[in-house]
Amino acid sequence: MEEEEDSTPKAKETAIEHATPERTESNLGGISALLVLLSPKLIRSTLLLWVVFFGNAFSYYGLVLLTTELNNGHNKCADKRQSEKPRDIDYKDVFITSFAEFPGLLLSAAIVDKLGRKLSMSAMFFCCCAILLPLLFQQSEGLTTILLFGARICISGTFTIVFIYAPEIYPTSVRTTGVGVASSIGRIGGMVCPLVAVALVHGCHQTAAIVLFEIVIFLSAIATLLFPLETKGRELIDSVASSKLVMH
């Protein structure tokens, strides 16, 4: 009985000793992959990709929410002195702007291999900026829906292309980590958007909200142009050492 009691703690200690190095190696593997992403050869691409993912998610989810806020919330602000009764959501406008996803996918598929990843994304970002400009001032409900439809075509297209481009700029050893971290940054943008931009519209500050969207989208377009390489027609990179050849 004494031998059995002694062997049990020893077995547990042995199991812990074997499990701990594996967990340590896993943690170190994640840290080392992140350090590679921030190494001199990849840090420019990594930081720019974070900006683009953040801006893409921020503007994409913002446009989705603005569909109801601009046609509903702002009108409520304009009429709040006359009536305190909130207006019903116009689901027709929501359906129309949501349908923009389909032409956005078709447009991105049509130009991504002809114009290249960088030019396609930057052009669609700049188009989105131009389309949103009239919304700096209150427009009619119909025009607002049309403008949001066009802006959502562009932003859904850039969202599609960035998920094509992101895996192509990283070597195989850190590709999954690089895309995963960038996608996480994008999620942060999606969470921040309702708290900042949409809250401005809901608080009757439409111009400030649209200016914020314009700045974020414009910076995303500039970040796209600053990427160090165009991956159109190039083979995937296997290692960080070979990435130097691709950049030239």
Short mmCIF file of C-alpha atoms in Angstrom, two decimals:
data_model
loop_
_atom_site.label_atom_id
_atom_site.label_comp_id
_atom_site.label_asym_id
_atom_site.label_seq_id
_atom_site.Cartn_x
_atom_site.Cartn_y
_atom_site.Cartn_z
CA MET A 1 0.00 0.00 0.00
CA GLU A 2 2.83 2.38 0.86
CA GLU A 3 4.47 1.73 -2.52
CA GLU A 4 1.22 2.53 -4.33
CA GLU A 5 0.80 5.78 -2.41
CA ASP A 6 4.38 6.80 -3.22
CA SER A 7 4.08 5.94 -6.91
CA THR A 8 1.00 8.07 -7.48
CA PRO A 9 2.57 11.45 -6.62
CA LYS A 10 5.68 10.49 -8.56
CA ALA A 11 3.57 9.67 -11.62
CA LYS A 12 1.84 13.02 -11.34
CA GLU A 13 5.14 14.84 -11.02
CA THR A 14 6.48 13.01 -14.06
CA ALA A 15 3.40 13.94 -16.09
CA ILE A 16 3.74 17.57 -15.11
CA GLU A 17 7.42 17.58 -16.02
CA HIS A 18 6.61 16.25 -19.50
CA ALA A 19 3.66 18.57 -20.04
CA THR A 20 5.38 21.78 -18.97
CA PRO A 21 8.09 21.83 -21.69
CA GLU A 22 5.43 21.30 -24.38
CA ARG A 23 3.40 24.22 -23.13
CA THR A 24 6.53 26.33 -22.86
CA GLU A 25 7.56 25.45 -26.41
CA SER A 26 4.07 26.34 -27.64
CA ASN A 27 4.16 29.71 -25.91
CA LEU A 28 7.66 30.41 -27.15
CA GLY A 29 6.59 29.39 -30.64
CA GLY A 30 3.83 32.00 -30.65
CA ILE A 31 6.14 34.67 -29.26
CA SER A 32 8.91 33.85 -31.72
CA ALA A 33 6.43 34.00 -34.64
CA LEU A 34 5.27 37.43 -33.47
CA LEU A 35 8.88 38.58 -33.20
CA VAL A 36 9.45 37.44 -36.79
CA LEU A 37 6.43 39.48 -37.90
CA LEU A 38 8.03 42.52 -36.25
CA SER A 39 11.52 41.78 -37.59
CA PRO A 40 13.16 44.40 -39.85
CA LYS A 41 12.26 42.47 -43.01
CA LEU A 42 8.55 42.16 -42.21
CA ILE A 43 7.68 44.97 -39.80
CA ARG A 44 6.67 47.39 -42.55
CA SER A 45 4.28 44.91 -44.14
CA THR A 46 2.95 43.85 -40.73
CA LEU A 47 2.17 47.35 -39.45
CA LEU A 48 0.62 48.44 -42.75
CA LEU A 49 -1.50 45.30 -42.84
CA TRP A 50 -2.76 46.04 -39.32
CA VAL A 51 -3.77 49.54 -40.43
CA VAL A 52 -5.61 48.19 -43.48
CA PHE A 53 -7.42 45.47 -41.52
CA PHE A 54 -8.42 47.94 -38.80
CA GLY A 55 -9.62 50.52 -41.31
CA ASN A 56 -11.43 47.92 -43.40
CA ALA A 57 -13.36 46.45 -40.48
CA PHE A 58 -14.05 49.87 -38.96
CA SER A 59 -15.51 51.26 -42.19
CA TYR A 60 -17.26 48.05 -43.27
CA TYR A 61 -19.22 47.55 -40.06
CA GLY A 62 -19.73 51.30 -39.82
CA LEU A 63 -21.41 51.40 -43.23
CA VAL A 64 -23.62 48.49 -42.23
CA LEU A 65 -24.79 50.35 -39.14
CA LEU A 66 -25.05 53.72 -40.88
CA THR A 67 -27.71 52.31 -43.20
CA THR A 68 -30.26 52.50 -40.42
CA GLU A 69 -28.70 55.35 -38.44
CA LEU A 70 -28.60 57.92 -41.26
CA ASN A 71 -32.08 57.17 -42.56
CA ASN A 72 -33.53 56.77 -39.10
CA GLY A 73 -31.49 58.32 -36.32
CA HIS A 74 -30.56 61.57 -38.04
CA ASN A 75 -34.11 62.20 -39.19
CA LYS A 76 -35.19 61.60 -35.63
CA CYS A 77 -32.67 64.26 -34.55
CA ALA A 78 -34.07 66.70 -37.10
CA ASP A 79 -37.65 66.08 -35.98
CA LYS A 80 -37.07 65.67 -32.25
CA ARG A 81 -38.62 69.04 -31.45
CA GLN A 82 -41.79 68.10 -33.32
CA SER A 83 -42.23 64.55 -32.11
CA GLU A 84 -40.57 62.27 -29.61
CA LYS A 85 -41.91 59.14 -31.32
CA PRO A 86 -39.06 57.15 -32.95
CA ARG A 87 -39.38 56.22 -36.61
CA ASP A 88 -39.61 52.64 -37.73
CA ILE A 89 -36.58 51.08 -39.42
CA ASP A 90 -36.91 51.01 -43.21
CA TYR A 91 -35.94 47.43 -43.99
CA LYS A 92 -36.08 48.16 -47.72
CA ASP A 93 -32.99 50.36 -47.41
CA VAL A 94 -31.26 47.69 -45.31
CA PHE A 95 -31.98 45.06 -47.98
CA ILE A 96 -30.79 47.31 -50.83
CA THR A 97 -27.48 48.18 -49.20
CA SER A 98 -26.93 44.59 -48.08
CA PHE A 99 -27.30 43.48 -51.70
CA ALA A 100 -24.16 45.55 -52.43
CA GLU A 101 -22.11 42.64 -51.09
CA PHE A 102 -22.73 40.68 -54.31
CA PRO A 103 -21.49 43.26 -56.84
CA GLY A 104 -18.63 44.03 -54.46
CA LEU A 105 -17.46 40.42 -54.67
CA LEU A 106 -17.84 40.39 -58.46
CA LEU A 107 -15.94 43.66 -58.84
CA SER A 108 -13.05 42.51 -56.65
CA ALA A 109 -12.84 39.21 -58.56
CA ALA A 110 -12.77 41.07 -61.86
CA ILE A 111 -9.97 43.52 -61.04
CA VAL A 112 -7.75 41.78 -58.48
CA ASP A 113 -5.69 39.90 -61.09
CA LYS A 114 -5.83 42.63 -63.73
CA LEU A 115 -4.85 45.64 -61.64
CA GLY A 116 -3.01 43.80 -58.88
CA ARG A 117 -3.74 43.63 -55.16
CA LYS A 118 -2.37 47.02 -54.12
CA LEU A 119 -3.90 49.08 -56.92
CA SER A 120 -7.27 47.32 -56.62
CA MET A 121 -7.54 47.97 -52.89
CA SER A 122 -6.31 51.57 -53.02
CA ALA A 123 -8.62 52.45 -55.93
CA MET A 124 -11.66 51.05 -54.12
CA PHE A 125 -10.71 52.83 -50.88
CA PHE A 126 -10.42 56.16 -52.72
CA CYS A 127 -13.73 55.55 -54.53
CA CYS A 128 -15.36 54.86 -51.17
CA CYS A 129 -14.04 58.20 -49.87
CA ALA A 130 -15.45 60.04 -52.86
CA ILE A 131 -18.86 58.37 -52.59
CA LEU A 132 -19.19 59.24 -48.89
CA LEU A 133 -18.35 62.95 -49.36
CA PRO A 134 -21.96 64.09 -50.05
CA LEU A 135 -23.01 62.52 -46.75
CA LEU A 136 -21.10 65.23 -44.90
CA PHE A 137 -24.44 67.00 -45.16
CA GLN A 138 -27.87 65.54 -44.71
CA GLN A 139 -29.25 64.11 -47.96
CA SER A 140 -32.59 62.71 -48.97
CA GLU A 141 -33.35 59.17 -47.92
CA GLY A 142 -33.11 57.83 -51.47
CA LEU A 143 -29.76 59.50 -52.20
CA THR A 144 -28.39 58.37 -48.85
CA THR A 145 -29.29 54.77 -49.68
CA ILE A 146 -27.66 55.02 -53.11
CA LEU A 147 -24.45 56.49 -51.68
CA LEU A 148 -24.25 53.87 -48.95
CA PHE A 149 -24.87 51.18 -51.58
CA GLY A 150 -21.91 52.39 -53.65
CA ALA A 151 -19.65 52.81 -50.63
CA ARG A 152 -20.48 49.32 -49.43
CA ILE A 153 -19.63 47.86 -52.84
CA CYS A 154 -16.16 49.37 -52.57
CA ILE A 155 -15.51 48.45 -48.95
CA SER A 156 -16.72 44.86 -49.35
CA GLY A 157 -14.40 44.58 -52.37
CA THR A 158 -11.38 45.76 -50.38
CA PHE A 159 -12.30 43.35 -47.58
CA THR A 160 -12.24 40.48 -50.07
CA ILE A 161 -8.94 41.50 -51.64
CA VAL A 162 -7.10 42.05 -48.35
CA PHE A 163 -7.84 38.46 -47.35
CA ILE A 164 -6.27 37.38 -50.64
CA TYR A 165 -3.27 39.67 -50.26
CA ALA A 166 -2.47 39.09 -46.57
CA PRO A 167 -1.37 35.42 -46.82
CA GLU A 168 0.74 36.19 -49.89
CA ILE A 169 3.04 38.72 -48.20
CA TYR A 170 4.16 36.39 -45.40
CA PRO A 171 6.52 33.41 -45.58
CA THR A 172 5.07 29.98 -44.84
CA SER A 173 6.56 29.79 -41.34
CA VAL A 174 4.56 32.78 -40.03
CA ARG A 175 1.72 33.02 -42.56
CA THR A 176 -1.01 31.73 -40.25
CA THR A 177 0.15 33.84 -37.32
CA GLY A 178 0.47 36.96 -39.47
CA VAL A 179 -3.01 36.71 -40.96
CA GLY A 180 -4.52 35.74 -37.59
CA VAL A 181 -3.03 38.71 -35.74
CA ALA A 182 -4.05 41.11 -38.51
CA SER A 183 -7.59 39.70 -38.46
CA SER A 184 -7.68 40.24 -34.70
CA ILE A 185 -6.71 43.89 -35.21
CA GLY A 186 -9.60 44.11 -37.65
CA ARG A 187 -11.97 42.75 -35.02
CA ILE A 188 -10.89 45.56 -32.72
CA GLY A 189 -11.83 48.03 -35.43
CA GLY A 190 -15.25 46.41 -35.74
CA MET A 191 -15.80 46.70 -31.99
CA VAL A 192 -14.63 50.30 -31.74
CA CYS A 193 -16.77 51.53 -34.64
CA PRO A 194 -20.21 51.45 -32.95
CA LEU A 195 -18.77 53.08 -29.84
CA VAL A 196 -17.30 56.01 -31.76
CA ALA A 197 -18.56 56.72 -35.27
CA VAL A 198 -22.09 55.39 -35.07
CA ALA A 199 -22.53 56.92 -31.62
CA LEU A 200 -21.77 60.31 -33.22
CA VAL A 201 -24.59 59.84 -35.72
CA HIS A 202 -26.93 58.69 -33.01
CA GLY A 203 -25.97 61.82 -31.08
CA CYS A 204 -26.88 64.03 -34.07
CA HIS A 205 -23.28 64.63 -35.23
CA GLN A 206 -23.46 63.24 -38.76
CA THR A 207 -20.73 65.46 -40.22
CA ALA A 208 -18.21 64.50 -37.53
CA ALA A 209 -19.01 60.80 -38.05
CA ILE A 210 -18.55 60.96 -41.82
CA VAL A 211 -15.31 62.93 -41.43
CA LEU A 212 -14.03 60.18 -39.14
CA PHE A 213 -14.93 57.53 -41.71
CA GLU A 214 -13.26 59.55 -44.47
CA ILE A 215 -10.03 59.83 -42.45
CA VAL A 216 -9.93 56.11 -41.60
CA ILE A 217 -10.64 55.04 -45.19
CA PHE A 218 -8.15 57.53 -46.65
CA LEU A 219 -5.40 56.35 -44.30
CA SER A 220 -6.18 52.76 -45.26
CA ALA A 221 -5.79 53.69 -48.94
CA ILE A 222 -2.42 55.35 -48.28
CA ALA A 223 -1.28 52.33 -46.23
CA THR A 224 -2.19 50.07 -49.16
CA LEU A 225 -0.03 52.10 -51.54
CA LEU A 226 2.91 51.89 -49.10
CA PHE A 227 3.05 48.08 -49.04
CA PRO A 228 6.58 47.06 -50.10
CA LEU A 229 5.54 44.43 -52.64
CA GLU A 230 2.87 43.49 -55.12
CA THR A 231 2.09 39.77 -55.00
CA LYS A 232 0.28 39.51 -58.33
CA GLY A 233 1.85 36.68 -60.34
CA ARG A 234 4.46 35.89 -57.66
CA GLU A 235 5.08 32.59 -55.97
CA LEU A 236 4.43 32.24 -52.24
CA ILE A 237 7.44 32.90 -50.00
CA ASP A 238 8.78 29.91 -48.06
CA SER A 239 11.11 31.66 -45.63
CA VAL A 240 11.92 35.12 -44.29
CA ALA A 241 15.34 34.97 -45.94
CA SER A 242 13.77 34.59 -49.39
CA SER A 243 11.42 37.52 -48.81
CA LYS A 244 14.29 39.91 -49.47
CA LEU A 245 14.48 38.67 -53.04
CA VAL A 246 10.76 39.12 -53.57
CA MET A 247 10.73 42.72 -52.31
CA HIS A 248 13.20 43.69 -55.01
#
